[in-house]
């Protein structure tokens, strides 16, 4: 196979790979690459056929006959054909598959990729939001689902990389969000990485148009569909091959950003191909564009404590703004000796793992001591029952359990533990001893406020009195 053919095949794989990875959330990422286009035995195809992938998964605990078959179908390529912007169009190749696991630690400041940082992510995120068409609404959600670029995901080393791929190609940052246009919903995801490979050839079925920008960067456009278990999804994408090594894919479809079996399809893709080109050609997204002076890094993400949220409604923008206003007033009334915050107190957002929970994570400082303050607020929670300290199953937590005259319950707890940070160079990191204190206030109306402070020894966490001052703030209610 020639080098040009190899590049074409890899480009075709990347078009699908970027879409797959951008839809996967969580720590460890597993990505599968499948060529979407298969050629027919005939060299002259006048009408597009359909290609399909059928897979059956059989977990050990489920009888094989009860496991449903998974079907993924896409249109096959028409070949020979012409594509606007392409001088030559190559034939599609046979389906192929490979996978890899990102086993490193996700971080904004990986020295292996100096072009990226938390401030760079903040600048790119804001640029994407500002570039959306004026009649397109970004659905209110957690930062991770509001087109905020996440940390770099990359393998810890070059061992076991897929054949033909480099570390820089597999090190990417992604952003995703749900869009609404004319009442129709759709999901937008972007993925950005760097590559020194040449611009690939045009391959039938991989794109519907190629555009060359003023700086000679190339944008490949795709407008297609796919069917998963018989459910059709419409999708469009724009893939930029920047002359500076930037690679950006913007992919949008006609479903919400939830994914899974409950994904809804609107039947209308909320962005046009021209809209996608506007996004990927922005200079702010290029890896060689410096961060504007004074750009603040992104605030640390936060997650709620796993709870049964039941039928509690998702938090809307008005609720988050109300809770933040209450906290800002409370912080202005703190007694002497309270720690100093690295950011404003009113930074509650929707939790990344529970859309019915508000949370924030702040760094605090008292003299030379630093600690991390975490707060979560959720609704629909039952009042906890006081543990029987004489029960053999009682393990010593919480340390204190107090029922107040208004019926609310306060739980105070403290724990010591060790943490071992992950590294990206394969070296063994030293463990750190930490102490965490927490105060949880549960109210009769179902609102539960949890405030905790953790610090690595010899630093010390905030006191129980300080945590309780925040947790008992009047007005921190999920109505």
Coordinates of C-alpha atoms in Angstrom, one line a residue:
X1 CA 0.0 0.0 0.0
X2 CA 1.4 3.4 -0.9
X3 CA 2.0 6.2 1.6
X4 CA -0.8 8.2 0.1
X5 CA -3.2 5.3 0.4
X6 CA -2.2 4.8 4.0
X7 CA -2.8 8.4 4.8
X8 CA -6.2 8.3 3.2
X9 CA -7.2 5.2 5.2
X10 CA -6.0 6.8 8.4
X11 CA -7.9 10.0 7.7
X12 CA -11.0 7.9 7.1
X13 CA -10.6 6.2 10.4
X14 CA -10.0 9.4 12.3
X15 CA -13.2 10.8 11.0
X16 CA -15.1 8.1 12.8
X17 CA -12.7 7.8 15.7
X18 CA -13.1 11.5 16.7
X19 CA -16.8 11.1 16.8
X20 CA -16.6 8.0 19.0
X21 CA -14.2 9.3 21.5
X22 CA -16.1 12.6 21.7
X23 CA -19.2 10.8 22.9
X24 CA -17.5 8.9 25.6
X25 CA -17.3 10.4 29.1
X26 CA -15.4 9.4 32.2
X27 CA -11.9 8.6 33.3
X28 CA -10.5 5.7 31.3
X29 CA -11.4 6.0 27.6
X30 CA -11.7 3.1 25.2
X31 CA -12.0 4.1 21.6
X32 CA -12.9 1.8 18.7
X33 CA -12.2 2.7 15.1
X34 CA -14.3 1.3 12.3
X35 CA -14.2 2.3 8.6
X36 CA -17.7 3.3 7.8
X37 CA -17.5 2.8 4.0
X38 CA -17.1 -0.5 2.3
X39 CA -16.7 -1.1 -1.4
X40 CA -18.9 -3.2 -3.5
X41 CA -17.6 -6.2 -5.6
X42 CA -18.6 -4.1 -8.6
X43 CA -16.2 -1.2 -9.6
X44 CA -19.1 0.8 -10.9
X45 CA -21.7 1.7 -8.3
X46 CA -24.5 4.0 -9.5
X47 CA -26.6 3.8 -6.3
X48 CA -25.4 3.8 -2.7
X49 CA -25.9 0.6 -0.9
X50 CA -25.8 0.0 2.9
X51 CA -23.0 -1.5 4.9
X52 CA -23.5 -2.8 8.4
X53 CA -21.7 -3.9 11.5
X54 CA -23.3 -6.5 13.7
X55 CA -21.8 -7.4 17.1
X56 CA -23.1 -9.5 19.9
X57 CA -21.9 -9.1 23.5
X58 CA -22.3 -12.0 25.9
X59 CA -21.6 -11.1 29.6
X60 CA -20.9 -14.1 31.8
X61 CA -23.9 -13.4 34.0
X62 CA -26.4 -13.2 31.1
X63 CA -27.4 -16.3 29.1
X64 CA -26.2 -15.9 25.5
X65 CA -29.7 -16.4 24.1
X66 CA -30.9 -13.4 26.2
X67 CA -28.2 -10.9 24.9
X68 CA -29.6 -8.7 22.2
X69 CA -27.6 -8.3 19.0
X70 CA -26.1 -4.9 18.3
X71 CA -26.5 -3.5 14.8
X72 CA -24.8 -0.4 13.4
X73 CA -25.6 0.5 9.7
X74 CA -24.2 3.4 7.6
X75 CA -24.6 4.2 3.8
X76 CA -21.9 2.7 1.6
X77 CA -19.9 4.9 -0.7
X78 CA -20.7 5.7 -4.3
X79 CA -17.7 5.0 -6.5
X80 CA -16.4 6.2 -8.9
X81 CA -17.6 9.7 -8.1
X82 CA -16.5 13.3 -7.9
X83 CA -16.4 15.4 -4.8
X84 CA -16.3 19.3 -4.8
X85 CA -12.8 20.5 -3.9
X86 CA -11.1 17.2 -4.7
X87 CA -9.0 16.8 -7.8
X88 CA -8.9 13.0 -7.3
X89 CA -11.2 10.6 -5.4
X90 CA -9.9 7.3 -4.2
X91 CA -11.9 4.1 -3.7
X92 CA -13.0 3.2 -0.2
X93 CA -11.3 0.3 1.5
X94 CA -12.5 -2.7 3.4
X95 CA -13.7 -2.3 7.0
X96 CA -11.1 -2.6 9.7
X97 CA -11.1 -2.2 13.5
X98 CA -8.7 -1.5 16.3
X99 CA -8.9 -0.2 19.8
X100 CA -6.8 1.4 22.5
X101 CA -7.0 2.3 26.1
X102 CA -6.0 5.7 27.5
X103 CA -4.3 4.6 30.7
X104 CA -2.8 7.9 31.7
X105 CA -4.0 10.7 33.9
X106 CA -6.1 13.4 32.3
X107 CA -4.5 16.8 33.0
X108 CA -4.5 20.4 31.7
X109 CA -0.8 20.8 32.2
X110 CA 1.0 17.8 30.6
X111 CA 4.5 18.9 29.8
X112 CA 4.5 16.5 26.8
X113 CA 1.9 18.8 25.1
X114 CA 3.1 22.4 25.8
X115 CA 0.5 23.9 23.5
X116 CA -2.3 23.1 25.9
X117 CA -3.1 24.5 29.4
X118 CA -6.1 25.3 31.6
X119 CA -6.0 28.9 30.4
X120 CA -5.8 27.7 26.7
X121 CA -8.9 25.5 27.3
X122 CA -10.7 28.5 28.9
X123 CA -10.0 30.7 25.9
X124 CA -11.0 28.0 23.4
X125 CA -14.2 27.2 25.2
X126 CA -15.3 30.9 25.3
X127 CA -14.4 31.3 21.6
X128 CA -16.6 28.3 20.6
X129 CA -19.6 29.6 22.6
X130 CA -19.3 33.1 21.1
X131 CA -19.0 31.7 17.5
X132 CA -22.3 29.8 17.7
X133 CA -25.0 31.3 15.5
X134 CA -27.1 33.9 17.3
X135 CA -30.3 31.9 16.9
X136 CA -28.7 28.8 18.5
X137 CA -29.1 28.2 22.3
X138 CA -26.6 26.2 24.3
X139 CA -28.6 24.2 26.7
X140 CA -27.9 24.9 30.4
X141 CA -25.9 22.1 31.9
X142 CA -22.7 21.2 33.8
X143 CA -19.4 22.8 32.6
X144 CA -18.4 19.4 31.0
X145 CA -21.6 19.5 28.9
X146 CA -21.5 23.2 28.1
X147 CA -18.7 23.2 25.4
X148 CA -15.9 23.4 28.0
X149 CA -12.7 21.7 26.7
X150 CA -11.6 19.1 29.1
X151 CA -8.1 18.0 30.1
X152 CA -5.8 16.2 27.7
X153 CA -6.5 12.5 27.4
X154 CA -3.4 10.6 26.3
X155 CA -1.7 7.2 26.8
X156 CA 0.9 7.2 29.5
X157 CA 3.7 6.2 27.1
X158 CA 4.2 5.0 23.5
X159 CA 4.1 1.3 24.3
X160 CA 1.2 -0.5 22.6
X161 CA 0.1 2.4 20.4
X162 CA -2.0 1.4 17.4
X163 CA 0.1 0.8 14.3
X164 CA 0.6 4.0 12.3
X165 CA -0.4 6.4 15.1
X166 CA 1.8 8.6 17.2
X167 CA 1.3 9.8 20.8
X168 CA 0.5 13.4 19.6
X169 CA -2.4 12.1 17.5
X170 CA -3.9 10.2 20.4
X171 CA -3.6 13.1 22.8
X172 CA -6.8 15.1 22.5
X173 CA -9.0 17.5 24.3
X174 CA -12.8 17.4 23.8
X175 CA -15.8 19.7 24.3
X176 CA -19.5 18.8 24.0
X177 CA -22.9 20.4 24.6
X178 CA -26.5 20.2 23.6
X179 CA -27.8 22.8 21.1
X180 CA -31.4 24.1 20.5
X181 CA -32.3 25.8 17.2
X182 CA -35.9 26.6 16.2
X183 CA -37.0 24.2 19.0
X184 CA -35.0 21.3 17.6
X185 CA -32.3 19.7 19.7
X186 CA -28.9 18.4 18.7
X187 CA -25.5 17.5 20.2
X188 CA -22.3 19.2 19.3
X189 CA -18.8 17.8 20.1
X190 CA -15.4 19.0 19.2
X191 CA -12.1 17.3 19.4
X192 CA -8.7 18.9 19.0
X193 CA -5.2 17.3 18.8
X194 CA -1.9 17.9 16.9
X195 CA -0.4 16.0 14.0
X196 CA 2.5 16.3 11.7
X197 CA 1.0 14.0 9.1
X198 CA 0.3 15.4 5.6
X199 CA -3.3 16.2 4.5
X200 CA -4.9 13.0 3.3
X201 CA -6.3 12.2 0.0
X202 CA -10.1 12.3 -0.7
X203 CA -11.8 9.0 -0.2
X204 CA -15.2 8.2 -1.5
X205 CA -17.8 8.2 1.2
X206 CA -15.5 10.0 3.7
X207 CA -16.5 13.5 2.8
X208 CA -19.0 15.4 0.7
X209 CA -16.8 18.5 0.1
X210 CA -13.3 19.8 0.6
X211 CA -12.5 23.4 1.2
X212 CA -9.1 25.2 1.2
X213 CA -8.8 28.2 3.5
X214 CA -6.8 31.3 2.9
X215 CA -3.8 30.0 4.9
X216 CA -3.9 26.7 2.8
X217 CA -5.4 24.7 5.7
X218 CA -8.0 22.2 4.5
X219 CA -11.5 21.4 5.9
X220 CA -13.2 18.2 4.9
X221 CA -17.0 18.2 5.3
X222 CA -19.3 15.2 5.8
X223 CA -23.1 15.0 5.9
X224 CA -24.5 11.5 6.5
X225 CA -26.5 9.2 8.7
X226 CA -26.1 6.1 10.8
X227 CA -28.5 3.6 12.3
X228 CA -28.0 1.9 15.7
X229 CA -30.3 -1.0 16.3
X230 CA -32.7 0.5 13.7
X231 CA -32.7 4.0 15.1
X232 CA -31.4 6.6 12.6
X233 CA -29.2 9.5 13.6
X234 CA -28.4 12.4 11.2
X235 CA -24.9 13.8 11.5
X236 CA -22.6 16.5 10.0
X237 CA -18.9 17.1 10.6
X238 CA -16.1 19.4 9.7
X239 CA -12.5 18.2 10.0
X240 CA -9.7 20.8 9.8
X241 CA -6.2 19.9 8.8
X242 CA -4.3 23.1 9.9
X243 CA -1.0 24.0 8.3
X244 CA 0.4 24.5 11.8
X245 CA -0.4 20.9 12.8
X246 CA -3.8 21.6 14.4
X247 CA -6.4 18.9 13.8
X248 CA -10.0 19.8 14.8
X249 CA -13.2 17.9 14.2
X250 CA -16.6 19.4 14.9
X251 CA -19.4 16.9 14.8
X252 CA -23.1 17.6 15.3
X253 CA -26.1 15.3 15.1
X254 CA -29.8 15.5 15.7
X255 CA -29.9 13.9 19.2
X256 CA -29.6 15.3 22.7
X257 CA -26.2 15.1 24.4
X258 CA -27.3 12.4 26.9
X259 CA -26.5 9.4 24.6
X260 CA -27.5 5.9 25.6
X261 CA -30.9 4.3 25.1
X262 CA -32.8 7.4 26.2
X263 CA -31.3 9.7 23.5
X264 CA -33.9 11.7 21.7
X265 CA -33.8 12.4 18.0
X266 CA -35.2 15.7 16.6
X267 CA -34.8 14.8 12.9
X268 CA -33.0 18.1 12.3
X269 CA -29.3 18.8 12.7
X270 CA -29.0 22.3 14.4
X271 CA -25.9 23.4 12.6
X272 CA -25.2 23.7 8.9
X273 CA -21.9 22.7 7.2
X274 CA -21.0 26.4 7.0
X275 CA -21.6 26.8 10.7
X276 CA -19.2 23.9 11.4
X277 CA -16.6 25.5 9.1
X278 CA -16.9 28.7 11.1
X279 CA -16.1 26.8 14.3
X280 CA -13.1 24.8 13.1
X281 CA -11.4 27.7 11.2
X282 CA -11.3 30.0 14.3
X283 CA -7.7 31.1 15.0
X284 CA -8.4 30.7 18.8
X285 CA -8.5 26.9 18.4
X286 CA -5.1 26.6 16.6
X287 CA -2.4 25.0 18.7
X288 CA 0.0 27.8 17.8
X289 CA -2.3 30.6 18.9
X290 CA -1.1 32.1 22.2
X291 CA -3.5 32.5 25.1
X292 CA -4.7 36.1 25.5
X293 CA -3.0 37.8 28.4
X294 CA -5.0 37.8 31.6
X295 CA -7.1 34.7 30.6
X296 CA -8.0 32.9 33.9
X297 CA -7.7 29.1 34.0
X298 CA -10.8 27.0 34.2
X299 CA -12.3 26.4 37.7
X300 CA -11.8 22.9 39.0
X301 CA -14.6 20.6 38.1
X302 CA -16.9 19.1 40.7
X303 CA -19.0 16.0 41.2
X304 CA -21.9 15.3 43.5
X305 CA -21.9 12.6 46.2
X306 CA -23.7 9.5 44.7
X307 CA -27.2 9.6 46.0
X308 CA -30.7 8.5 44.9
X309 CA -32.0 11.6 43.3
X310 CA -35.3 9.9 42.6
X311 CA -37.7 12.2 40.7
X312 CA -35.9 15.4 41.6
X313 CA -35.9 17.8 38.7
X314 CA -32.8 18.9 36.9
X315 CA -31.4 22.2 38.1
X316 CA -32.0 25.2 35.9
X317 CA -30.0 28.4 35.5
X318 CA -32.3 30.4 37.8
X319 CA -31.8 27.9 40.6
X320 CA -28.0 28.0 40.3
X321 CA -28.0 31.8 40.2
X322 CA -30.2 32.0 43.3
X323 CA -28.0 29.6 45.3
X324 CA -24.8 31.5 44.3
X325 CA -26.4 34.8 45.4
X326 CA -27.2 33.3 48.8
X327 CA -23.6 32.0 49.2
X328 CA -22.1 35.3 48.2
X329 CA -24.1 37.1 50.9
X330 CA -23.1 34.4 53.5
X331 CA -19.4 34.7 52.7
X332 CA -19.5 38.5 53.3
X333 CA -20.7 37.7 56.9
X334 CA -18.0 35.1 57.8
X335 CA -16.4 35.5 61.2
X336 CA -12.7 36.3 61.7
X337 CA -10.3 33.5 60.9
X338 CA -12.1 32.2 57.9
X339 CA -9.8 31.0 55.1
X340 CA -9.2 33.1 51.9
X341 CA -10.7 31.7 48.7
X342 CA -8.8 31.5 45.4
X343 CA -12.0 32.4 43.6
X344 CA -15.3 34.0 44.3
X345 CA -17.7 31.9 46.6
X346 CA -20.6 32.0 44.2
X347 CA -19.2 29.4 41.7
X348 CA -21.8 26.7 42.1
X349 CA -22.5 24.7 38.9
X350 CA -24.5 21.7 37.9
X351 CA -22.7 18.5 39.0
X352 CA -21.0 16.6 36.2
X353 CA -22.5 13.3 37.4
X354 CA -26.0 14.4 38.7
X355 CA -28.0 17.1 37.0
X356 CA -30.2 17.5 40.1
X357 CA -27.1 18.5 42.3
X358 CA -25.3 21.8 42.5
X359 CA -21.6 21.7 43.5
X360 CA -18.4 23.8 43.7
X361 CA -14.8 23.1 44.5
X362 CA -12.6 25.8 45.8
X363 CA -9.0 26.1 47.0
X364 CA -8.7 27.8 50.4
X365 CA -5.8 29.3 52.3
X366 CA -5.3 30.1 56.0
X367 CA -1.9 31.5 56.6
X368 CA 0.5 28.9 55.2
X369 CA -2.1 26.1 55.2
X370 CA -3.9 25.2 52.0
X371 CA -7.0 23.0 51.7
X372 CA -9.7 22.1 49.2
X373 CA -13.3 23.0 49.9
X374 CA -16.1 21.0 48.4
X375 CA -19.8 21.8 48.6
X376 CA -22.8 19.9 47.2
X377 CA -26.5 20.8 47.4
X378 CA -29.2 18.4 46.3
X379 CA -32.9 17.8 47.0
X380 CA -35.2 14.8 47.5
X381 CA -33.1 13.3 50.2
X382 CA -34.6 11.5 53.3
X383 CA -33.5 12.4 56.7
X384 CA -30.7 10.1 57.9
X385 CA -31.2 7.9 60.9
X386 CA -28.9 8.0 63.8
X387 CA -26.6 5.0 63.9
X388 CA -26.6 2.7 66.9
X389 CA -23.1 2.9 68.3
X390 CA -23.6 -0.4 70.1
X391 CA -24.5 -2.2 66.9
X392 CA -21.6 -4.5 65.8
X393 CA -21.9 -3.2 62.3
X394 CA -21.3 0.4 63.4
X395 CA -17.9 1.5 62.0
X396 CA -17.4 4.8 63.9
X397 CA -18.8 7.2 61.3
X398 CA -20.2 9.8 61.5
X399 CA -18.4 11.1 64.6
X400 CA -21.4 13.2 65.6
X401 CA -25.1 13.1 64.8
X402 CA -27.3 16.0 66.0
X403 CA -31.0 16.6 65.5
X404 CA -31.9 20.3 65.6
X405 CA -35.2 21.7 67.0
X406 CA -36.4 22.5 63.4
X407 CA -36.0 18.8 62.5
X408 CA -32.9 19.1 60.4
X409 CA -30.0 16.7 61.1
X410 CA -26.3 17.6 61.2
X411 CA -23.6 15.0 60.7
X412 CA -20.0 15.8 61.5
X413 CA -17.2 13.5 60.4
X414 CA -13.4 13.3 60.0
X415 CA -11.3 10.8 58.1
X416 CA -7.6 10.2 57.5
X417 CA -6.5 8.5 54.2
X418 CA -3.7 8.2 51.7
X419 CA -3.7 9.2 48.0
X420 CA -1.4 8.1 45.2
X421 CA -1.4 10.5 42.3
X422 CA -1.3 9.0 38.8
X423 CA 1.6 9.8 36.5
X424 CA 1.9 9.9 32.7
X425 CA 5.6 8.8 32.5
X426 CA 5.1 5.4 34.2
X427 CA 7.0 6.4 37.3
X428 CA 5.8 5.5 40.8
X429 CA 4.4 8.4 42.7
X430 CA 4.7 8.8 46.4
X431 CA 1.6 8.5 48.5
X432 CA 0.2 11.6 50.4
X433 CA -1.4 11.5 53.8
X434 CA -4.6 13.6 53.9
X435 CA -7.2 14.6 56.4
X436 CA -10.8 15.4 55.5
X437 CA -13.6 17.0 57.6
X438 CA -17.2 17.2 56.6
X439 CA -20.5 18.6 57.8
X440 CA -23.7 17.4 56.2
X441 CA -27.0 19.1 56.9
X442 CA -30.2 17.3 55.9
X443 CA -33.5 19.3 56.1
X444 CA -37.0 18.0 56.5
X445 CA -37.9 19.4 53.0
X446 CA -35.4 17.0 51.4
X447 CA -32.6 19.5 50.8
X448 CA -29.2 18.1 51.8
X449 CA -26.1 20.4 52.0
X450 CA -22.7 18.7 52.3
X451 CA -19.6 20.8 53.0
X452 CA -16.1 19.2 53.3
X453 CA -12.5 20.3 53.5
X454 CA -9.5 18.2 52.8
X455 CA -5.8 18.9 53.2
X456 CA -2.5 17.1 52.7
X457 CA -0.5 16.9 55.9
X458 CA 1.0 19.1 57.3
X459 CA -1.8 21.4 56.0
X460 CA -5.0 21.3 58.0
X461 CA -8.6 21.3 56.8
X462 CA -11.2 23.9 57.8
X463 CA -12.7 23.5 61.3
X464 CA -16.1 21.9 61.9
X465 CA -17.4 25.3 63.0
X466 CA -16.4 26.9 59.7
X467 CA -17.9 24.1 57.7
X468 CA -21.1 24.2 59.7
X469 CA -21.3 28.0 59.2
X470 CA -21.6 27.4 55.5
X471 CA -23.7 24.3 55.6
X472 CA -26.4 25.9 57.7
X473 CA -26.8 28.9 55.4
X474 CA -30.4 29.9 55.2
X475 CA -31.7 29.9 51.6
X476 CA -29.6 27.0 50.4
X477 CA -32.7 25.1 49.3
X478 CA -33.6 23.0 46.3
X479 CA -37.3 23.9 45.9

